[in-house]
PDB file of C-alpha atoms in Angstrom:
ATOM      1  CA  UNK A   1       3.037 -21.762   9.020  1.00 96.00           C
ATOM      2  CA  UNK A   2       6.403 -20.260   9.934  1.00 98.00           C
ATOM      3  CA  UNK A   3       7.358 -16.944   8.372  1.00 98.00           C
ATOM      4  CA  UNK A   4      10.155 -14.407   8.595  1.00 98.00           C
ATOM      5  CA  UNK A   5       9.043 -10.770   8.236  1.00 98.00           C
ATOM      6  CA  UNK A   6      11.546  -8.065   7.296  1.00 98.00           C
ATOM      7  CA  UNK A   7      10.153  -4.551   7.720  1.00 96.00           C
ATOM      8  CA  UNK A   8       7.941  -3.867  10.724  1.00 95.00           C
ATOM      9  CA  UNK A   9       6.582  -0.445   9.862  1.00 91.00           C
ATOM     10  CA  UNK A  10       2.849   0.199   9.995  1.00 89.00           C
ATOM     11  CA  UNK A  11       1.915  -2.307   7.303  1.00 91.00           C
ATOM     12  CA  UNK A  12       4.474  -4.917   8.310  1.00 95.00           C
ATOM     13  CA  UNK A  13       3.603  -4.793  12.004  1.00 95.00           C
ATOM     14  CA  UNK A  14      -0.149  -4.950  11.360  1.00 95.00           C
ATOM     15  CA  UNK A  15       0.308  -7.867   8.958  1.00 96.00           C
ATOM     16  CA  UNK A  16       2.448  -9.628  11.556  1.00 97.00           C
ATOM     17  CA  UNK A  17      -0.255  -9.169  14.169  1.00 96.00           C
ATOM     18  CA  UNK A  18      -2.949 -10.522  11.845  1.00 97.00           C
ATOM     19  CA  UNK A  19      -0.790 -13.546  10.993  1.00 97.00           C
ATOM     20  CA  UNK A  20      -0.105 -14.252  14.677  1.00 97.00           C
ATOM     21  CA  UNK A  21      -3.823 -14.086  15.433  1.00 96.00           C
ATOM     22  CA  UNK A  22      -4.371 -16.494  12.543  1.00 97.00           C
ATOM     23  CA  UNK A  23      -2.136 -19.105  14.125  1.00 97.00           C
ATOM     24  CA  UNK A  24       1.076 -18.562  12.154  1.00 98.00           C
ATOM     25  CA  UNK A  25       4.536 -18.328  13.690  1.00 98.00           C
ATOM     26  CA  UNK A  26       6.242 -15.066  12.756  1.00 98.00           C
ATOM     27  CA  UNK A  27       9.817 -13.984  13.419  1.00 98.00           C
ATOM     28  CA  UNK A  28      10.330 -10.319  12.641  1.00 97.00           C
ATOM     29  CA  UNK A  29      13.338  -8.147  11.927  1.00 97.00           C
ATOM     30  CA  UNK A  30      13.616  -4.381  11.647  1.00 96.00           C
ATOM     31  CA  UNK A  31      16.369  -1.838  12.197  1.00 93.00           C
ATOM     32  CA  UNK A  32      14.004   0.020  14.551  1.00 93.00           C
ATOM     33  CA  UNK A  33      13.998  -1.564  18.008  1.00 94.00           C
ATOM     34  CA  UNK A  34      10.686   0.095  18.865  1.00 94.00           C
ATOM     35  CA  UNK A  35       9.091  -1.728  15.928  1.00 94.00           C
ATOM     36  CA  UNK A  36      10.525  -5.022  17.163  1.00 95.00           C
ATOM     37  CA  UNK A  37       9.213  -4.363  20.661  1.00 95.00           C
ATOM     38  CA  UNK A  38       5.780  -3.671  19.177  1.00 93.00           C
ATOM     39  CA  UNK A  39       5.465  -7.033  17.409  1.00 96.00           C
ATOM     40  CA  UNK A  40       6.896  -8.878  20.395  1.00 96.00           C
ATOM     41  CA  UNK A  41       3.913  -7.465  22.273  1.00 95.00           C
ATOM     42  CA  UNK A  42       1.517  -9.323  19.965  1.00 94.00           C
ATOM     43  CA  UNK A  43       3.368 -12.628  20.190  1.00 95.00           C
ATOM     44  CA  UNK A  44       5.997 -12.506  17.442  1.00 97.00           C
ATOM     45  CA  UNK A  45       9.593 -13.504  17.997  1.00 97.00           C
ATOM     46  CA  UNK A  46      12.285 -11.123  16.730  1.00 97.00           C
ATOM     47  CA  UNK A  47      15.783 -11.371  15.301  1.00 97.00           C
ATOM     48  CA  UNK A  48      18.493  -8.744  15.655  1.00 96.00           C
ATOM     49  CA  UNK A  49      19.833  -9.181  12.110  1.00 96.00           C
ATOM     50  CA  UNK A  50      19.039 -10.782   8.776  1.00 96.00           C
ATOM     51  CA  UNK A  51      21.470 -13.578   9.516  1.00 97.00           C
ATOM     52  CA  UNK A  52      19.827 -14.233  12.885  1.00 97.00           C
ATOM     53  CA  UNK A  53      16.439 -14.277  11.187  1.00 98.00           C
ATOM     54  CA  UNK A  54      17.520 -16.834   8.596  1.00 98.00           C
ATOM     55  CA  UNK A  55      19.150 -18.979  11.293  1.00 98.00           C
ATOM     56  CA  UNK A  56      15.943 -18.966  13.346  1.00 98.00           C
ATOM     57  CA  UNK A  57      13.757 -20.224  10.487  1.00 98.00           C
ATOM     58  CA  UNK A  58      13.342 -23.882   9.610  1.00 97.00           C
ATOM     59  CA  UNK A  59      14.287 -24.702   5.998  1.00 96.00           C
ATOM     60  CA  UNK A  60      12.850 -24.323   3.455  1.00 97.00           C
ATOM     61  CA  UNK A  61      12.416 -20.750   4.668  1.00 98.00           C
ATOM     62  CA  UNK A  62       9.738 -18.229   3.746  1.00 98.00           C
ATOM     63  CA  UNK A  63      10.711 -14.579   4.187  1.00 98.00           C
ATOM     64  CA  UNK A  64       8.337 -11.695   3.507  1.00 98.00           C
ATOM     65  CA  UNK A  65       9.875  -8.268   2.848  1.00 98.00           C
ATOM     66  CA  UNK A  66       7.613  -5.331   3.695  1.00 97.00           C
ATOM     67  CA  UNK A  67       9.997  -2.466   2.991  1.00 96.00           C
ATOM     68  CA  UNK A  68       9.939   0.619   0.725  1.00 93.00           C
ATOM     69  CA  UNK A  69      10.740  -0.007  -2.937  1.00 94.00           C
ATOM     70  CA  UNK A  70      13.984   1.945  -2.830  1.00 94.00           C
ATOM     71  CA  UNK A  71      15.548  -0.349  -0.205  1.00 96.00           C
ATOM     72  CA  UNK A  72      14.412  -3.730  -1.578  1.00 97.00           C
ATOM     73  CA  UNK A  73      17.658  -4.155  -3.515  1.00 97.00           C
ATOM     74  CA  UNK A  74      19.799  -3.495  -0.442  1.00 97.00           C
ATOM     75  CA  UNK A  75      17.750  -5.914   1.668  1.00 97.00           C
ATOM     76  CA  UNK A  76      18.131  -8.631  -0.953  1.00 98.00           C
ATOM     77  CA  UNK A  77      21.876  -8.025  -1.202  1.00 97.00           C
ATOM     78  CA  UNK A  78      22.147  -8.799   2.523  1.00 96.00           C
ATOM     79  CA  UNK A  79      19.581 -11.590   2.561  1.00 97.00           C
ATOM     80  CA  UNK A  80      20.160 -13.707  -0.542  1.00 97.00           C
ATOM     81  CA  UNK A  81      23.708 -14.919   0.330  1.00 97.00           C
ATOM     82  CA  UNK A  82      22.216 -16.395   3.512  1.00 98.00           C
ATOM     83  CA  UNK A  83      19.520 -18.398   1.723  1.00 98.00           C
ATOM     84  CA  UNK A  84      19.516 -21.832   0.118  1.00 97.00           C
ATOM     85  CA  UNK A  85      17.799 -23.613  -2.722  1.00 97.00           C
ATOM     86  CA  UNK A  86      14.104 -24.128  -1.973  1.00 97.00           C
ATOM     87  CA  UNK A  87      13.683 -20.964   0.097  1.00 98.00           C
ATOM     88  CA  UNK A  88      11.013 -18.417  -0.837  1.00 98.00           C
ATOM     89  CA  UNK A  89      11.254 -14.626  -0.753  1.00 98.00           C
ATOM     90  CA  UNK A  90       8.133 -12.443  -0.963  1.00 98.00           C
ATOM     91  CA  UNK A  91       8.223  -8.764  -1.902  1.00 98.00           C
ATOM     92  CA  UNK A  92       5.049  -7.243  -0.486  1.00 97.00           C
ATOM     93  CA  UNK A  93       5.973  -3.616  -1.137  1.00 93.00           C
ATOM     94  CA  UNK A  94       5.360  -1.311  -4.095  1.00 94.00           C
ATOM     95  CA  UNK A  95       8.318  -2.309  -6.227  1.00 96.00           C
ATOM     96  CA  UNK A  96       8.441  -1.474  -9.920  1.00 97.00           C
ATOM     97  CA  UNK A  97       7.448  -4.643 -11.760  1.00 98.00           C
ATOM     98  CA  UNK A  98      10.476  -4.317 -14.064  1.00 97.00           C
ATOM     99  CA  UNK A  99      12.759  -4.501 -11.022  1.00 98.00           C
ATOM    100  CA  UNK A 100      10.774  -7.486  -9.789  1.00 98.00           C
ATOM    101  CA  UNK A 101      11.320  -9.340 -13.073  1.00 98.00           C
ATOM    102  CA  UNK A 102      15.080  -8.782 -12.884  1.00 98.00           C
ATOM    103  CA  UNK A 103      15.267  -9.819  -9.230  1.00 98.00           C
ATOM    104  CA  UNK A 104      13.165 -12.899  -9.919  1.00 98.00           C
ATOM    105  CA  UNK A 105      15.517 -13.994 -12.684  1.00 98.00           C
ATOM    106  CA  UNK A 106      18.465 -13.590 -10.305  1.00 98.00           C
ATOM    107  CA  UNK A 107      16.865 -15.585  -7.478  1.00 98.00           C
ATOM    108  CA  UNK A 108      15.468 -18.271  -9.767  1.00 96.00           C
ATOM    109  CA  UNK A 109      18.993 -18.901 -10.988  1.00 97.00           C
ATOM    110  CA  UNK A 110      19.924 -19.678  -7.379  1.00 98.00           C
ATOM    111  CA  UNK A 111      16.975 -22.036  -6.897  1.00 98.00           C
ATOM    112  CA  UNK A 112      15.136 -19.518  -4.693  1.00 98.00           C
ATOM    113  CA  UNK A 113      11.494 -18.715  -5.442  1.00 98.00           C
ATOM    114  CA  UNK A 114      10.540 -15.046  -5.712  1.00 98.00           C
ATOM    115  CA  UNK A 115       6.902 -14.004  -5.294  1.00 98.00           C
ATOM    116  CA  UNK A 116       5.572 -10.463  -5.715  1.00 98.00           C
ATOM    117  CA  UNK A 117       2.536  -9.462  -3.676  1.00 98.00           C
ATOM    118  CA  UNK A 118       1.006  -6.084  -4.374  1.00 97.00           C
ATOM    119  CA  UNK A 119      -0.644  -5.276  -1.053  1.00 96.00           C
ATOM    120  CA  UNK A 120      -3.441  -2.788  -0.398  1.00 95.00           C
ATOM    121  CA  UNK A 121      -5.313  -2.052   2.794  1.00 91.00           C
ATOM    122  CA  UNK A 122      -3.140   0.451   4.563  1.00 84.00           C
ATOM    123  CA  UNK A 123      -3.522   0.891   8.292  1.00 83.00           C
ATOM    124  CA  UNK A 124      -6.989  -0.717   8.164  1.00 89.00           C
ATOM    125  CA  UNK A 125      -5.766  -4.110   7.034  1.00 93.00           C
ATOM    126  CA  UNK A 126      -5.360  -5.419  10.567  1.00 93.00           C
ATOM    127  CA  UNK A 127      -9.103  -5.328  11.165  1.00 93.00           C
ATOM    128  CA  UNK A 128     -10.518  -5.341   7.623  1.00 94.00           C
ATOM    129  CA  UNK A 129      -8.038  -7.632   5.883  1.00 97.00           C
ATOM    130  CA  UNK A 130      -5.669  -6.916   3.008  1.00 97.00           C
ATOM    131  CA  UNK A 131      -6.201  -6.995  -0.726  1.00 97.00           C
ATOM    132  CA  UNK A 132      -3.314  -8.903  -2.276  1.00 98.00           C
ATOM    133  CA  UNK A 133      -2.376  -9.227  -5.939  1.00 98.00           C
ATOM    134  CA  UNK A 134       0.004 -12.188  -6.170  1.00 98.00           C
ATOM    135  CA  UNK A 135       2.469 -12.935  -8.947  1.00 98.00           C
ATOM    136  CA  UNK A 136       4.792 -15.894  -9.142  1.00 98.00           C
ATOM    137  CA  UNK A 137       5.307 -19.575  -9.826  1.00 96.00           C
ATOM    138  CA  UNK A 138       2.243 -21.790  -9.294  1.00 97.00           C
ATOM    139  CA  UNK A 139       3.940 -24.109  -6.814  1.00 97.00           C
ATOM    140  CA  UNK A 140       5.380 -21.294  -4.696  1.00 97.00           C
ATOM    141  CA  UNK A 141       2.069 -19.424  -4.555  1.00 98.00           C
ATOM    142  CA  UNK A 142       0.188 -22.599  -3.632  1.00 98.00           C
ATOM    143  CA  UNK A 143       2.619 -23.178  -0.769  1.00 97.00           C
ATOM    144  CA  UNK A 144       2.014 -19.644   0.506  1.00 98.00           C
ATOM    145  CA  UNK A 145      -1.787 -19.689   0.198  1.00 98.00           C
ATOM    146  CA  UNK A 146      -2.372 -20.179   3.969  1.00 98.00           C
ATOM    147  CA  UNK A 147      -0.673 -16.824   4.559  1.00 98.00           C
ATOM    148  CA  UNK A 148      -2.793 -15.053   1.961  1.00 98.00           C
ATOM    149  CA  UNK A 149      -5.986 -16.636   3.268  1.00 98.00           C
ATOM    150  CA  UNK A 150      -5.187 -15.346   6.763  1.00 98.00           C
ATOM    151  CA  UNK A 151      -4.273 -11.827   5.664  1.00 98.00           C
ATOM    152  CA  UNK A 152      -7.189 -11.371   3.254  1.00 98.00           C
ATOM    153  CA  UNK A 153     -10.686 -10.210   4.287  1.00 97.00           C
ATOM    154  CA  UNK A 154     -11.746 -13.854   3.833  1.00 97.00           C
ATOM    155  CA  UNK A 155      -9.977 -16.987   2.679  1.00 97.00           C
ATOM    156  CA  UNK A 156     -11.739 -16.907  -0.689  1.00 96.00           C
ATOM    157  CA  UNK A 157     -11.841 -13.176  -1.404  1.00 97.00           C
ATOM    158  CA  UNK A 158      -9.582 -10.141  -1.501  1.00 97.00           C
ATOM    159  CA  UNK A 159      -6.574 -12.003  -2.881  1.00 98.00           C
ATOM    160  CA  UNK A 160      -5.698 -13.831  -6.048  1.00 98.00           C
ATOM    161  CA  UNK A 161      -2.858 -15.364  -7.996  1.00 98.00           C
ATOM    162  CA  UNK A 162      -3.080 -12.946 -10.916  1.00 98.00           C
ATOM    163  CA  UNK A 163      -0.255 -14.301 -13.059  1.00 98.00           C
ATOM    164  CA  UNK A 164       3.487 -14.996 -13.352  1.00 98.00           C
ATOM    165  CA  UNK A 165       6.283 -13.182 -11.574  1.00 98.00           C
ATOM    166  CA  UNK A 166       5.940  -9.413 -11.904  1.00 98.00           C
ATOM    167  CA  UNK A 167       2.195  -9.443 -12.487  1.00 98.00           C
ATOM    168  CA  UNK A 168       1.365  -8.818  -8.828  1.00 98.00           C
ATOM    169  CA  UNK A 169       3.333  -5.584  -8.736  1.00 98.00           C
ATOM    170  CA  UNK A 170       2.038  -4.614 -12.187  1.00 98.00           C
ATOM    171  CA  UNK A 171      -1.599  -4.977 -11.077  1.00 98.00           C
ATOM    172  CA  UNK A 172      -0.871  -3.057  -7.852  1.00 97.00           C
ATOM    173  CA  UNK A 173       0.759  -0.296  -9.899  1.00 97.00           C
ATOM    174  CA  UNK A 174      -2.405   0.145 -11.954  1.00 98.00           C
ATOM    175  CA  UNK A 175      -4.507  -0.106  -8.768  1.00 97.00           C
ATOM    176  CA  UNK A 176      -2.595   2.851  -7.351  1.00 95.00           C
ATOM    177  CA  UNK A 177      -3.001   4.791 -10.587  1.00 96.00           C
ATOM    178  CA  UNK A 178      -6.768   4.331 -10.316  1.00 97.00           C
ATOM    179  CA  UNK A 179      -6.548   5.411  -6.677  1.00 94.00           C
ATOM    180  CA  UNK A 180      -4.921   8.666  -7.815  1.00 94.00           C
ATOM    181  CA  UNK A 181      -7.828   9.352 -10.170  1.00 96.00           C
ATOM    182  CA  UNK A 182     -10.505   8.591  -7.577  1.00 96.00           C
ATOM    183  CA  UNK A 183      -8.873  10.786  -4.970  1.00 94.00           C
ATOM    184  CA  UNK A 184      -8.516  13.658  -7.415  1.00 94.00           C
ATOM    185  CA  UNK A 185     -12.188  13.448  -8.440  1.00 96.00           C
ATOM    186  CA  UNK A 186     -13.377  13.550  -4.825  1.00 97.00           C
ATOM    187  CA  UNK A 187     -10.973  16.381  -3.974  1.00 94.00           C
ATOM    188  CA  UNK A 188     -12.096  18.492  -6.939  1.00 95.00           C
ATOM    189  CA  UNK A 189     -15.761  17.835  -6.264  1.00 97.00           C
ATOM    190  CA  UNK A 190     -15.581  18.900  -2.638  1.00 97.00           C
ATOM    191  CA  UNK A 191     -13.513  21.931  -3.621  1.00 95.00           C
ATOM    192  CA  UNK A 192     -16.329  23.015  -5.963  1.00 97.00           C
ATOM    193  CA  UNK A 193     -18.886  22.515  -3.194  1.00 97.00           C
ATOM    194  CA  UNK A 194     -16.798  24.546  -0.758  1.00 96.00           C
ATOM    195  CA  UNK A 195     -16.401  27.388  -3.259  1.00 96.00           C
ATOM    196  CA  UNK A 196     -20.203  27.885  -3.538  1.00 97.00           C
ATOM    197  CA  UNK A 197     -20.178  29.982  -0.384  1.00 96.00           C
ATOM    198  CA  UNK A 198     -23.728  31.369  -0.698  1.00 97.00           C
ATOM    199  CA  UNK A 199     -25.162  27.878  -0.097  1.00 98.00           C
ATOM    200  CA  UNK A 200     -23.180  27.390   3.106  1.00 97.00           C
ATOM    201  CA  UNK A 201     -22.810  23.687   2.404  1.00 98.00           C
ATOM    202  CA  UNK A 202     -21.715  21.340   5.199  1.00 98.00           C
ATOM    203  CA  UNK A 203     -19.213  19.154   3.352  1.00 98.00           C
ATOM    204  CA  UNK A 204     -19.275  16.431   5.974  1.00 98.00           C
ATOM    205  CA  UNK A 205     -23.070  16.268   5.690  1.00 98.00           C
ATOM    206  CA  UNK A 206     -22.818  15.985   1.906  1.00 98.00           C
ATOM    207  CA  UNK A 207     -20.269  13.187   2.224  1.00 98.00           C
ATOM    208  CA  UNK A 208     -22.589  11.348   4.614  1.00 98.00           C
ATOM    209  CA  UNK A 209     -25.489  11.691   2.172  1.00 98.00           C
ATOM    210  CA  UNK A 210     -23.360  10.314  -0.650  1.00 98.00           C
ATOM    211  CA  UNK A 211     -22.103   7.393   1.441  1.00 98.00           C
ATOM    212  CA  UNK A 212     -25.452   5.575   1.357  1.00 98.00           C
ATOM    213  CA  UNK A 213     -27.220   4.573  -1.840  1.00 98.00           C
ATOM    214  CA  UNK A 214     -25.163   6.859  -4.056  1.00 98.00           C
ATOM    215  CA  UNK A 215     -23.447   5.649  -7.215  1.00 98.00           C
ATOM    216  CA  UNK A 216     -20.183   7.217  -5.981  1.00 97.00           C
ATOM    217  CA  UNK A 217     -20.182   5.618  -2.522  1.00 97.00           C
ATOM    218  CA  UNK A 218     -16.918   3.906  -1.625  1.00 96.00           C
ATOM    219  CA  UNK A 219     -14.552   3.170   1.242  1.00 93.00           C
ATOM    220  CA  UNK A 220     -12.490   6.141   0.130  1.00 94.00           C
ATOM    221  CA  UNK A 221     -15.582   8.327   0.499  1.00 97.00           C
ATOM    222  CA  UNK A 222     -16.113   6.880   3.996  1.00 96.00           C
ATOM    223  CA  UNK A 223     -12.608   7.993   4.951  1.00 94.00           C
ATOM    224  CA  UNK A 224     -13.111  11.368   3.286  1.00 96.00           C
ATOM    225  CA  UNK A 225     -16.225  11.891   5.396  1.00 97.00           C
ATOM    226  CA  UNK A 226     -14.225  11.097   8.541  1.00 96.00           C
ATOM    227  CA  UNK A 227     -11.549  13.593   7.525  1.00 95.00           C
ATOM    228  CA  UNK A 228     -14.147  16.317   6.906  1.00 96.00           C
ATOM    229  CA  UNK A 229     -15.806  15.676  10.260  1.00 97.00           C
ATOM    230  CA  UNK A 230     -12.506  15.914  12.108  1.00 96.00           C
ATOM    231  CA  UNK A 231     -11.207  18.959  10.246  1.00 95.00           C
ATOM    232  CA  UNK A 232     -13.847  20.641   8.034  1.00 94.00           C
ATOM    233  CA  UNK A 233     -11.524  23.396   6.806  1.00 92.00           C
ATOM    234  CA  UNK A 234      -8.408  21.203   6.501  1.00 91.00           C
ATOM    235  CA  UNK A 235      -6.702  23.594   8.901  1.00 91.00           C
ATOM    236  CA  UNK A 236      -3.016  22.936   9.499  1.00 89.00           C
ATOM    237  CA  UNK A 237      -2.646  20.682   6.432  1.00 86.00           C
ATOM    238  CA  UNK A 238      -0.416  21.940   3.651  1.00 80.00           C
ATOM    239  CA  UNK A 239      -1.778  21.599   0.078  1.00 79.00           C
ATOM    240  CA  UNK A 240       1.058  19.210  -0.744  1.00 80.00           C
ATOM    241  CA  UNK A 241       0.150  15.745  -2.044  1.00 84.00           C
ATOM    242  CA  UNK A 242       3.148  13.405  -2.457  1.00 81.00           C
ATOM    243  CA  UNK A 243       3.337  10.680  -5.081  1.00 82.00           C
ATOM    244  CA  UNK A 244       5.284   7.588  -4.187  1.00 78.00           C
ATOM    245  CA  UNK A 245       6.004   6.433  -7.743  1.00 88.00           C
ATOM    246  CA  UNK A 246       3.226   4.054  -8.762  1.00 92.00           C
ATOM    247  CA  UNK A 247       1.187   6.733 -10.541  1.00 93.00           C
ATOM    248  CA  UNK A 248       4.204   7.772 -12.602  1.00 94.00           C
ATOM    249  CA  UNK A 249       4.945   4.154 -13.512  1.00 96.00           C
ATOM    250  CA  UNK A 250       1.310   3.613 -14.516  1.00 97.00           C
ATOM    251  CA  UNK A 251       1.361   6.620 -16.835  1.00 96.00           C
ATOM    252  CA  UNK A 252       4.668   5.553 -18.389  1.00 96.00           C
ATOM    253  CA  UNK A 253       3.380   2.016 -18.956  1.00 97.00           C
ATOM    254  CA  UNK A 254       0.152   3.363 -20.495  1.00 97.00           C
ATOM    255  CA  UNK A 255       2.247   5.386 -22.948  1.00 97.00           C
ATOM    256  CA  UNK A 256       4.412   2.334 -23.685  1.00 97.00           C
ATOM    257  CA  UNK A 257       1.299   0.219 -24.369  1.00 97.00           C
ATOM    258  CA  UNK A 258      -0.445   2.978 -26.378  1.00 98.00           C
ATOM    259  CA  UNK A 259      -3.342   2.975 -23.924  1.00 97.00           C
ATOM    260  CA  UNK A 260      -4.918   6.413 -23.344  1.00 97.00           C
ATOM    261  CA  UNK A 261      -5.133   7.175 -19.615  1.00 97.00           C
ATOM    262  CA  UNK A 262      -6.026  10.876 -19.352  1.00 97.00           C
ATOM    263  CA  UNK A 263      -7.677  10.735 -15.912  1.00 96.00           C
ATOM    264  CA  UNK A 264      -4.783   8.940 -14.214  1.00 96.00           C
ATOM    265  CA  UNK A 265      -2.297  11.166 -16.033  1.00 96.00           C
ATOM    266  CA  UNK A 266      -4.089  14.336 -14.983  1.00 95.00           C
ATOM    267  CA  UNK A 267      -4.335  13.170 -11.375  1.00 95.00           C
ATOM    268  CA  UNK A 268      -0.569  12.653 -11.304  1.00 93.00           C
ATOM    269  CA  UNK A 269       0.036  16.101 -12.783  1.00 91.00           C
ATOM    270  CA  UNK A 270      -2.374  17.571 -10.233  1.00 89.00           C
ATOM    271  CA  UNK A 271      -0.318  16.065  -7.407  1.00 87.00           C
ATOM    272  CA  UNK A 272       2.810  17.618  -8.806  1.00 85.00           C
ATOM    273  CA  UNK A 273       0.963  20.919  -9.249  1.00 81.00           C
ATOM    274  CA  UNK A 274      -0.274  20.760  -5.647  1.00 79.00           C
ATOM    275  CA  UNK A 275       3.211  21.576  -4.437  1.00 74.00           C
ATOM    276  CA  UNK A 276       2.833  25.076  -5.807  1.00 65.00           C
ATOM    277  CA  UNK A 277      -0.888  25.720  -5.218  1.00 56.00           C
ATOM    278  CA  UNK A 278      -2.970  26.801  -2.232  1.00 60.00           C
ATOM    279  CA  UNK A 279      -6.102  24.706  -2.581  1.00 69.00           C
ATOM    280  CA  UNK A 280      -8.654  23.120  -0.275  1.00 82.00           C
ATOM    281  CA  UNK A 281      -8.891  20.166  -2.644  1.00 81.00           C
ATOM    282  CA  UNK A 282      -5.203  19.373  -2.317  1.00 77.00           C
ATOM    283  CA  UNK A 283      -5.451  19.648   1.453  1.00 81.00           C
ATOM    284  CA  UNK A 284      -8.319  17.151   1.395  1.00 86.00           C
ATOM    285  CA  UNK A 285      -6.392  14.772  -0.877  1.00 83.00           C
ATOM    286  CA  UNK A 286      -3.494  14.872   1.589  1.00 83.00           C
ATOM    287  CA  UNK A 287      -5.913  14.099   4.434  1.00 88.00           C
ATOM    288  CA  UNK A 288      -7.311  11.148   2.446  1.00 88.00           C
ATOM    289  CA  UNK A 289      -3.831   9.636   2.058  1.00 85.00           C
ATOM    290  CA  UNK A 290      -3.390   9.884   5.808  1.00 86.00           C
ATOM    291  CA  UNK A 291      -6.755   8.230   6.423  1.00 87.00           C
ATOM    292  CA  UNK A 292      -6.313   5.145   4.272  1.00 85.00           C
ATOM    293  CA  UNK A 293      -2.592   4.591   4.501  1.00 80.00           C
ATOM    294  CA  UNK A 294      -1.375   6.420   7.577  1.00 80.00           C
ATOM    295  CA  UNK A 295       0.828   8.504   5.297  1.00 77.00           C
ATOM    296  CA  UNK A 296       2.321  11.582   6.917  1.00 78.00           C
ATOM    297  CA  UNK A 297       0.695  14.941   6.331  1.00 79.00           C
ATOM    298  CA  UNK A 298       2.793  17.998   5.599  1.00 78.00           C
ATOM    299  CA  UNK A 299       1.769  20.689   8.051  1.00 75.00           C
ATOM    300  CA  UNK A 300       0.942  24.232   7.014  1.00 68.00           C
ATOM    301  CA  UNK A 301       3.670  26.728   7.740  1.00 57.00           C
TER     302      UNK A 301
END
């Protein structure tokens, strides 16, 4: 299948590589020439501009945007005037589902299908596959299923058409809210262990014990164990844990729906609090974000 990919950062470039290996033709575009050079190295073609990308694709075109939520609108403003009825645009980033609904209404009015794909897997998706929560019209999603089957851990698992337009980003929003809560629980637990100095606990050893057979074993714990092995004291990592928006949106939607979500809410508040606290737990949470998503780590002053 032929695909245009806009946004060749870590996720976009790794997804491009996985698609190429799966036999798909990918033409990529990014403002960063180094990113374009990177995907050319794995067999993708590249286009110098959005207009060149659209011209290089056979109609009806399929274009996947893998860009930060705050630039999706600008990308669409440049892209949509170049498209025609029957084309498909995929938003694979972490857009707010309310924005997705509005954009879908706009594109549908032009005869262009809009599909939202909440995508999880971070920097490990290239080898492990991506989890994808897909929202959109039945016919458009069915047409795109070969892409999802290639990107997922297996053709029949790790992805699903969860509902109409907007539902993919809504499910991913809640997924990220849960992620906040899990990370906070691990960070607090290891902070308690570290504080019991008279036991001299080896936190990496404890994580390794918990990884096998334990009720709390998880991939996130696997990555936490790696982080503790590499840097047991979290030296050089500032206790500053960013939030990219999804946790806030989840809390706001929970309030709107009258659904109590104290754990997710507290984990968001804890991230905000981390920017004023000196805590091992916050350092570890920052290291976890780096492990699963390749997110940057703020260095200690």
